[in-house]
PDB file of C-alpha atoms in Angstrom:
ATOM      1  CA  ASN E   8       2.106  -4.038 -21.086  1.00 54.00           C
ATOM      2  CA  ALA E   9       4.471  -5.726 -17.930  1.00 72.00           C
ATOM      3  CA  GLY E  10       3.479  -4.401 -14.387  1.00 91.00           C
ATOM      4  CA  VAL E  11       5.548  -3.719 -11.791  1.00 95.00           C
ATOM      5  CA  MET E  12       7.845  -6.709 -11.458  1.00 96.00           C
ATOM      6  CA  GLN E  13       8.941  -7.515  -8.371  1.00 97.00           C
ATOM      7  CA  ASN E  14      11.959  -9.801  -7.786  1.00 96.00           C
ATOM      8  CA  PRO E  15      12.487 -12.441  -6.578  1.00 97.00           C
ATOM      9  CA  ARG E  16       9.660 -13.523  -4.901  1.00 96.00           C
ATOM     10  CA  HIS E  17      10.194 -15.822  -2.173  1.00 97.00           C
ATOM     11  CA  LEU E  18      13.922 -15.476   0.046  1.00 98.00           C
ATOM     12  CA  VAL E  19      15.004 -16.827   2.441  1.00 98.00           C
ATOM     13  CA  ARG E  20      18.051 -15.915   4.588  1.00 98.00           C
ATOM     14  CA  ARG E  21      19.929 -16.746   7.737  1.00 97.00           C
ATOM     15  CA  ARG E  22      20.677 -14.135  10.813  1.00 97.00           C
ATOM     16  CA  GLY E  23      23.723 -11.751   9.975  1.00 97.00           C
ATOM     17  CA  GLN E  24      22.756 -12.149   5.295  1.00 98.00           C
ATOM     18  CA  GLU E  25      21.666  -9.879   2.795  1.00 98.00           C
ATOM     19  CA  ALA E  26      19.122  -9.851   1.517  1.00 98.00           C
ATOM     20  CA  ARG E  27      17.807  -7.652  -1.995  1.00 98.00           C
ATOM     21  CA  LEU E  28      14.687  -6.853  -3.327  1.00 98.00           C
ATOM     22  CA  ARG E  29      14.544  -5.285  -6.921  1.00 98.00           C
ATOM     23  CA  CYS E  30      11.465  -4.321  -7.801  1.00 98.00           C
ATOM     24  CA  SER E  31      11.101  -2.684 -11.643  1.00 97.00           C
ATOM     25  CA  PRO E  32       8.650  -0.005 -11.960  1.00 95.00           C
ATOM     26  CA  MET E  33       5.381   0.315 -15.029  1.00 94.00           C
ATOM     27  CA  LYS E  34       6.600   1.267 -17.780  1.00 91.00           C
ATOM     28  CA  GLY E  35       7.084   5.825 -17.713  1.00 89.00           C
ATOM     29  CA  HIS E  36       6.604   5.778 -13.928  1.00 92.00           C
ATOM     30  CA  SER E  37       9.624   7.711 -12.570  1.00 91.00           C
ATOM     31  CA  HIS E  38       7.933   7.161  -8.599  1.00 93.00           C
ATOM     32  CA  VAL E  39       8.802   4.404  -6.314  1.00 95.00           C
ATOM     33  CA  TYR E  40       7.359   3.819  -2.745  1.00 95.00           C
ATOM     34  CA  TRP E  41       7.993   0.386  -0.385  1.00 97.00           C
ATOM     35  CA  TYR E  42       6.323  -0.378   1.371  1.00 97.00           C
ATOM     36  CA  ARG E  43       6.844  -3.045   4.762  1.00 97.00           C
ATOM     37  CA  GLN E  44       3.279  -6.272   5.557  1.00 93.00           C
ATOM     38  CA  LEU E  45       3.252  -7.441   8.531  1.00 88.00           C
ATOM     39  CA  PRO E  46       0.807 -10.875   8.674  1.00 81.00           C
ATOM     40  CA  GLU E  47      -2.689  -9.065   8.950  1.00 78.00           C
ATOM     41  CA  GLU E  48      -1.396  -5.690   9.765  1.00 82.00           C
ATOM     42  CA  GLY E  49      -1.573  -3.206   7.144  1.00 85.00           C
ATOM     43  CA  LEU E  50       1.121  -1.672   4.729  1.00 93.00           C
ATOM     44  CA  LYS E  51       3.845   0.456   7.153  1.00 94.00           C
ATOM     45  CA  PHE E  52       5.997   3.678   4.358  1.00 94.00           C
ATOM     46  CA  MET E  53       8.986   2.911   4.545  1.00 96.00           C
ATOM     47  CA  VAL E  54      10.915   5.267   1.191  1.00 96.00           C
ATOM     48  CA  TYR E  55      10.028   7.156  -1.357  1.00 94.00           C
ATOM     49  CA  LEU E  56      12.471   7.259  -4.709  1.00 94.00           C
ATOM     50  CA  GLN E  57      12.978   9.242  -7.670  1.00 93.00           C
ATOM     51  CA  LYS E  58      15.251   7.884 -10.009  1.00 90.00           C
ATOM     52  CA  GLU E  59      18.357   9.332  -8.651  1.00 90.00           C
ATOM     53  CA  ASN E  60      16.866  10.403  -5.596  1.00 94.00           C
ATOM     54  CA  ILE E  61      15.964   9.454  -1.759  1.00 95.00           C
ATOM     55  CA  ILE E  62      12.562  11.871  -1.971  1.00 93.00           C
ATOM     56  CA  ASP E  63      11.001  10.620   1.340  1.00 93.00           C
ATOM     57  CA  GLU E  64      13.263   7.655   3.822  1.00 94.00           C
ATOM     58  CA  SER E  65      10.823   8.510   7.366  1.00 93.00           C
ATOM     59  CA  GLY E  66       9.489   5.119   7.047  1.00 93.00           C
ATOM     60  CA  MET E  67      13.084   3.464   7.090  1.00 94.00           C
ATOM     61  CA  PRO E  68      14.538   1.738  10.066  1.00 93.00           C
ATOM     62  CA  LYS E  69      17.822   4.117  10.399  1.00 90.00           C
ATOM     63  CA  GLU E  70      20.580   0.933  10.499  1.00 94.00           C
ATOM     64  CA  ARG E  71      20.838  -2.461   8.013  1.00 97.00           C
ATOM     65  CA  PHE E  72      17.938  -0.626   6.196  1.00 97.00           C
ATOM     66  CA  SER E  73      18.730   0.819   2.956  1.00 97.00           C
ATOM     67  CA  ALA E  74      16.732   1.971  -0.660  1.00 97.00           C
ATOM     68  CA  GLU E  75      17.947   3.137  -4.030  1.00 96.00           C
ATOM     69  CA  PHE E  76      16.722   4.314  -7.683  1.00 96.00           C
ATOM     70  CA  PRO E  77      19.171   4.150 -10.574  1.00 93.00           C
ATOM     71  CA  LYS E  78      18.928   6.084 -14.076  1.00 90.00           C
ATOM     72  CA  GLU E  79      19.531   3.052 -15.582  1.00 90.00           C
ATOM     73  CA  GLY E  80      17.464  -0.710 -13.926  1.00 92.00           C
ATOM     74  CA  PRO E  81      15.683  -1.693 -11.182  1.00 95.00           C
ATOM     75  CA  SER E  82      15.103   0.111  -7.547  1.00 97.00           C
ATOM     76  CA  ILE E  83      16.521  -1.922  -4.732  1.00 98.00           C
ATOM     77  CA  LEU E  84      15.811  -2.655  -1.028  1.00 98.00           C
ATOM     78  CA  ARG E  85      18.514  -3.586   0.672  1.00 98.00           C
ATOM     79  CA  ILE E  86      18.926  -5.450   3.892  1.00 98.00           C
ATOM     80  CA  GLN E  87      21.655  -5.580   5.882  1.00 98.00           C
ATOM     81  CA  GLN E  88      22.668  -8.391   8.483  1.00 98.00           C
ATOM     82  CA  VAL E  89      18.741  -9.293   8.541  1.00 97.00           C
ATOM     83  CA  VAL E  90      17.654 -10.854  11.389  1.00 96.00           C
ATOM     84  CA  ARG E  91      13.676 -12.504  12.786  1.00 94.00           C
ATOM     85  CA  GLY E  92      11.896  -9.211  12.459  1.00 93.00           C
ATOM     86  CA  ASP E  93      12.124  -8.272   9.066  1.00 95.00           C
ATOM     87  CA  SER E  94      10.607 -11.134   8.306  1.00 96.00           C
ATOM     88  CA  ALA E  95       8.002  -9.669   6.240  1.00 96.00           C
ATOM     89  CA  ALA E  96       5.976  -8.983   3.101  1.00 96.00           C
ATOM     90  CA  TYR E  97       7.734  -6.254   1.521  1.00 97.00           C
ATOM     91  CA  PHE E  98       5.757  -4.623  -1.559  1.00 97.00           C
ATOM     92  CA  CYS E  99       7.045  -2.047  -4.531  1.00 97.00           C
ATOM     93  CA  ALA E 100       4.421   0.190  -5.894  1.00 95.00           C
ATOM     94  CA  SER E 101       4.839   2.521  -8.350  1.00 94.00           C
ATOM     95  CA  SER E 102       3.521   5.941 -10.365  1.00 92.00           C
ATOM     96  CA  PHE E 103       3.488   8.310 -13.119  1.00 88.00           C
ATOM     97  CA  GLN E 104       2.708  11.558 -11.386  1.00 79.00           C
ATOM     98  CA  GLY E 105       3.000  10.338  -7.710  1.00 72.00           C
ATOM     99  CA  TYR E 106      -0.611   9.338  -6.799  1.00 76.00           C
ATOM    100  CA  GLU E 107      -2.152   6.349  -8.333  1.00 86.00           C
ATOM    101  CA  GLN E 108       0.048   4.208  -6.983  1.00 90.00           C
ATOM    102  CA  TYR E 109       0.482   0.531  -8.714  1.00 92.00           C
ATOM    103  CA  PHE E 110       1.833  -1.895  -6.575  1.00 94.00           C
ATOM    104  CA  GLY E 111       4.242  -5.688  -7.456  1.00 96.00           C
ATOM    105  CA  PRO E 112       3.379  -8.562  -6.200  1.00 95.00           C
ATOM    106  CA  GLY E 113       5.285  -8.420  -3.830  1.00 96.00           C
ATOM    107  CA  THR E 114       8.047  -9.969  -2.081  1.00 97.00           C
ATOM    108  CA  ARG E 115       8.160 -12.492   0.820  1.00 96.00           C
ATOM    109  CA  LEU E 116      11.201 -12.843   3.104  1.00 97.00           C
ATOM    110  CA  THR E 117      11.185 -15.725   5.404  1.00 97.00           C
ATOM    111  CA  VAL E 118      14.953 -15.390   7.834  1.00 97.00           C
ATOM    112  CA  THR E 119      15.938 -17.739   9.868  1.00 96.00           C
TER     113      THR E 119
ATOM    114  CA  GLN X  13       0.297   6.788  16.136  1.00 68.00           C
ATOM    115  CA  GLN X  14      -1.880   5.873  13.859  1.00 78.00           C
ATOM    116  CA  GLN X  15      -2.491   7.721  11.203  1.00 90.00           C
ATOM    117  CA  VAL X  16      -5.192   6.572   9.337  1.00 95.00           C
ATOM    118  CA  LYS X  17      -7.904   4.441  11.673  1.00 95.00           C
ATOM    119  CA  GLN X  18      -9.954   1.259  10.187  1.00 96.00           C
ATOM    120  CA  SER X  19     -13.017   0.068  10.673  1.00 96.00           C
ATOM    121  CA  PRO X  20     -14.048  -3.341  11.012  1.00 96.00           C
ATOM    122  CA  GLN X  21     -11.149  -5.952  11.013  1.00 95.00           C
ATOM    123  CA  SER X  22     -13.543  -7.778   9.276  1.00 97.00           C
ATOM    124  CA  LEU X  23     -16.516  -8.686   7.696  1.00 97.00           C
ATOM    125  CA  ILE X  24     -19.780 -11.063   6.815  1.00 98.00           C
ATOM    126  CA  VAL X  25     -21.962  -9.998   4.229  1.00 98.00           C
ATOM    127  CA  GLN X  26     -24.639 -12.117   2.029  1.00 98.00           C
ATOM    128  CA  LYS X  27     -24.426 -12.006  -1.271  1.00 97.00           C
ATOM    129  CA  GLY X  28     -26.528  -9.134  -2.909  1.00 97.00           C
ATOM    130  CA  GLY X  29     -25.795  -7.261   0.672  1.00 97.00           C
ATOM    131  CA  ILE X  30     -23.779  -3.592   0.657  1.00 98.00           C
ATOM    132  CA  SER X  31     -21.037  -3.998   2.589  1.00 98.00           C
ATOM    133  CA  ILE X  32     -19.615  -0.568   4.301  1.00 98.00           C
ATOM    134  CA  ILE X  33     -15.588  -0.234   5.881  1.00 98.00           C
ATOM    135  CA  ASN X  34     -15.099   2.550   7.350  1.00 98.00           C
ATOM    136  CA  CYS X  35     -11.688   4.675   7.927  1.00 97.00           C
ATOM    137  CA  ALA X  36     -10.852   7.644  10.412  1.00 97.00           C
ATOM    138  CA  TYR X  37      -8.110  10.053   9.588  1.00 96.00           C
ATOM    139  CA  GLU X  38      -6.924  13.295  11.872  1.00 91.00           C
ATOM    140  CA  ASN X  39      -3.729  15.063   9.620  1.00 92.00           C
ATOM    141  CA  THR X  40      -5.826  17.616   7.941  1.00 91.00           C
ATOM    142  CA  ALA X  41      -3.456  18.011   5.839  1.00 91.00           C
ATOM    143  CA  PHE X  42      -3.666  15.241   4.312  1.00 92.00           C
ATOM    144  CA  ASP X  43      -6.344  15.940   0.556  1.00 89.00           C
ATOM    145  CA  TYR X  44      -5.601  12.108  -1.778  1.00 92.00           C
ATOM    146  CA  PHE X  45      -7.976   9.141   0.075  1.00 95.00           C
ATOM    147  CA  PRO X  46      -7.853   5.749  -1.875  1.00 94.00           C
ATOM    148  CA  TRP X  47      -9.158   2.523  -0.883  1.00 97.00           C
ATOM    149  CA  TYR X  48      -7.124  -0.887  -2.393  1.00 96.00           C
ATOM    150  CA  GLN X  49      -8.524  -4.268  -2.339  1.00 96.00           C
ATOM    151  CA  GLN X  50      -5.549  -7.028  -1.742  1.00 94.00           C
ATOM    152  CA  PHE X  51      -6.191 -11.557  -2.489  1.00 94.00           C
ATOM    153  CA  PRO X  52      -3.980 -13.514  -0.072  1.00 90.00           C
ATOM    154  CA  GLY X  53       0.165 -13.730  -1.732  1.00 88.00           C
ATOM    155  CA  LYS X  54      -1.240 -10.981  -4.031  1.00 90.00           C
ATOM    156  CA  GLY X  55      -0.199  -6.884  -4.414  1.00 92.00           C
ATOM    157  CA  PRO X  56      -2.785  -3.855  -3.202  1.00 93.00           C
ATOM    158  CA  ALA X  57      -4.837  -3.829  -5.835  1.00 94.00           C
ATOM    159  CA  LEU X  58      -5.813   0.654  -6.596  1.00 93.00           C
ATOM    160  CA  LEU X  59      -9.828   0.700  -6.069  1.00 95.00           C
ATOM    161  CA  ILE X  60     -11.107   4.251  -6.247  1.00 95.00           C
ATOM    162  CA  ALA X  61     -10.116   7.639  -4.979  1.00 94.00           C
ATOM    163  CA  ILE X  62     -11.275  10.546  -3.815  1.00 93.00           C
ATOM    164  CA  ARG X  63     -10.026  14.580  -2.889  1.00 91.00           C
ATOM    165  CA  PRO X  64     -12.460  15.827  -0.212  1.00 88.00           C
ATOM    166  CA  ASP X  65     -13.830  18.764  -2.859  1.00 89.00           C
ATOM    167  CA  VAL X  66     -16.344  15.950  -3.428  1.00 91.00           C
ATOM    168  CA  SER X  67     -18.284  13.877  -0.889  1.00 93.00           C
ATOM    169  CA  GLU X  68     -19.096  11.265  -3.683  1.00 95.00           C
ATOM    170  CA  LYS X  69     -17.437   9.454  -5.273  1.00 95.00           C
ATOM    171  CA  LYS X  70     -19.160   6.259  -7.916  1.00 96.00           C
ATOM    172  CA  GLU X  71     -17.472   3.765 -10.394  1.00 95.00           C
ATOM    173  CA  GLY X  72     -19.757   0.697 -11.057  1.00 96.00           C
ATOM    174  CA  ARG X  73     -21.236  -1.206  -7.704  1.00 97.00           C
ATOM    175  CA  PHE X  74     -17.982   0.968  -5.273  1.00 97.00           C
ATOM    176  CA  THR X  75     -18.869   4.138  -3.828  1.00 97.00           C
ATOM    177  CA  ILE X  76     -16.650   6.397  -1.754  1.00 96.00           C
ATOM    178  CA  SER X  77     -18.343   8.623   0.806  1.00 95.00           C
ATOM    179  CA  PHE X  78     -16.515  11.512   2.124  1.00 95.00           C
ATOM    180  CA  ASN X  79     -17.196  13.934   5.775  1.00 94.00           C
ATOM    181  CA  LYS X  80     -14.332  16.629   5.950  1.00 92.00           C
ATOM    182  CA  SER X  81     -15.367  18.267   8.098  1.00 93.00           C
ATOM    183  CA  ALA X  82     -15.918  14.389  10.522  1.00 94.00           C
ATOM    184  CA  LYS X  83     -12.108  13.745   8.830  1.00 95.00           C
ATOM    185  CA  GLN X  84     -14.550  10.497   8.318  1.00 96.00           C
ATOM    186  CA  PHE X  85     -14.305   8.684   4.757  1.00 97.00           C
ATOM    187  CA  SER X  86     -15.911   4.876   3.815  1.00 97.00           C
ATOM    188  CA  LEU X  87     -16.565   2.714   0.967  1.00 98.00           C
ATOM    189  CA  HIS X  88     -19.443   1.132   0.436  1.00 98.00           C
ATOM    190  CA  ILE X  89     -20.089  -2.082  -1.864  1.00 98.00           C
ATOM    191  CA  MET X  90     -23.479  -2.678  -3.628  1.00 97.00           C
ATOM    192  CA  ASP X  91     -24.235  -5.780  -4.422  1.00 98.00           C
ATOM    193  CA  SER X  92     -21.152  -7.653  -2.446  1.00 98.00           C
ATOM    194  CA  GLN X  93     -20.620 -10.486  -4.437  1.00 97.00           C
ATOM    195  CA  PRO X  94     -18.644 -14.045  -3.831  1.00 97.00           C
ATOM    196  CA  GLY X  95     -15.674 -12.521  -5.564  1.00 97.00           C
ATOM    197  CA  ASP X  96     -15.782  -9.187  -3.753  1.00 97.00           C
ATOM    198  CA  SER X  97     -13.728 -11.269  -0.434  1.00 98.00           C
ATOM    199  CA  ALA X  98     -10.590 -10.006   0.212  1.00 97.00           C
ATOM    200  CA  THR X  99      -8.611  -7.597   2.477  1.00 95.00           C
ATOM    201  CA  TYR X 100      -9.506  -4.744   1.751  1.00 97.00           C
ATOM    202  CA  PHE X 101      -6.625  -1.019   3.213  1.00 96.00           C
ATOM    203  CA  CYS X 102      -7.615   2.845   3.110  1.00 97.00           C
ATOM    204  CA  ALA X 103      -5.290   5.551   3.302  1.00 95.00           C
ATOM    205  CA  ALA X 104      -4.697   9.243   2.768  1.00 95.00           C
ATOM    206  CA  SER X 105      -1.356  11.085   1.424  1.00 92.00           C
ATOM    207  CA  GLY X 106      -1.375  14.869   1.483  1.00 87.00           C
ATOM    208  CA  HIS X 107      -0.858  16.896  -1.634  1.00 79.00           C
ATOM    209  CA  ASN X 108       2.677  16.072  -2.104  1.00 80.00           C
ATOM    210  CA  PHE X 109       1.936  12.582  -2.579  1.00 77.00           C
ATOM    211  CA  ASN X 110       5.477  12.076  -0.459  1.00 78.00           C
ATOM    212  CA  LYS X 111       3.973   9.634   1.868  1.00 87.00           C
ATOM    213  CA  PHE X 112       1.478   7.282   1.514  1.00 90.00           C
ATOM    214  CA  TYR X 113      -0.659   6.075   5.550  1.00 93.00           C
ATOM    215  CA  PHE X 114      -2.798   3.204   5.543  1.00 94.00           C
ATOM    216  CA  GLY X 115      -5.406   1.572   7.372  1.00 94.00           C
ATOM    217  CA  SER X 116      -5.276  -2.502   9.250  1.00 93.00           C
ATOM    218  CA  GLY X 117      -6.944  -3.660   6.352  1.00 94.00           C
ATOM    219  CA  THR X 118     -10.359  -5.193   6.940  1.00 96.00           C
ATOM    220  CA  LYS X 119     -11.258  -9.066   5.571  1.00 96.00           C
ATOM    221  CA  LEU X 120     -14.495  -8.583   2.900  1.00 98.00           C
ATOM    222  CA  ASN X 121     -15.981 -12.463   3.569  1.00 98.00           C
ATOM    223  CA  VAL X 122     -19.330 -12.101   0.842  1.00 98.00           C
ATOM    224  CA  LYS X 123     -21.068 -15.441   1.985  1.00 97.00           C
ATOM    225  CA  PRO X 124     -23.230 -17.242  -1.054  1.00 93.00           C
TER     226      PRO X 124
END
């Protein structure tokens, strides 16, 4: 019974490149949340998706960031034209009904 | 503004002692309050959660106390162990679970 899977675990990108972060929810879970965590800080909500729908993206920067959760396959968080300030740990969490969230191990993004 | 305020930022407790972490919120629409435990390099793990219709919930050595009128809730770790050394986050969400707000975290160090 695999938990939430995220890949890659570590990602290094140069400024201006694109970063794609993938999240496979737990089996049977159709709710996915993405969070960003800076060192020594709490998690900041970015976006909440259900299959094929964005429910709440109020925490997403208006530019360069996008997220999707297709009918088949993992959820993707996409960051275009990365800048140094995008360096952080990005966590996804999945849920069956929306309240008990199970987190993945995170993707550590470093922008050089 | 910060929706959930957490204190203290760090906490040192002797083995066998009680660890107490506090959180306060402003939004009276919040009605689900989970606590998460995070070890370095890992994703947060759900520890225990409470709804505002009860004032206390206990699971093993972990207890949440909830004060609806004061808009505060706290985590008590009884008989603290070195293995409990981690960062703890409180969080809050409304009834539709669209968005979770996290506290800034408390780094707990339990001395042997």
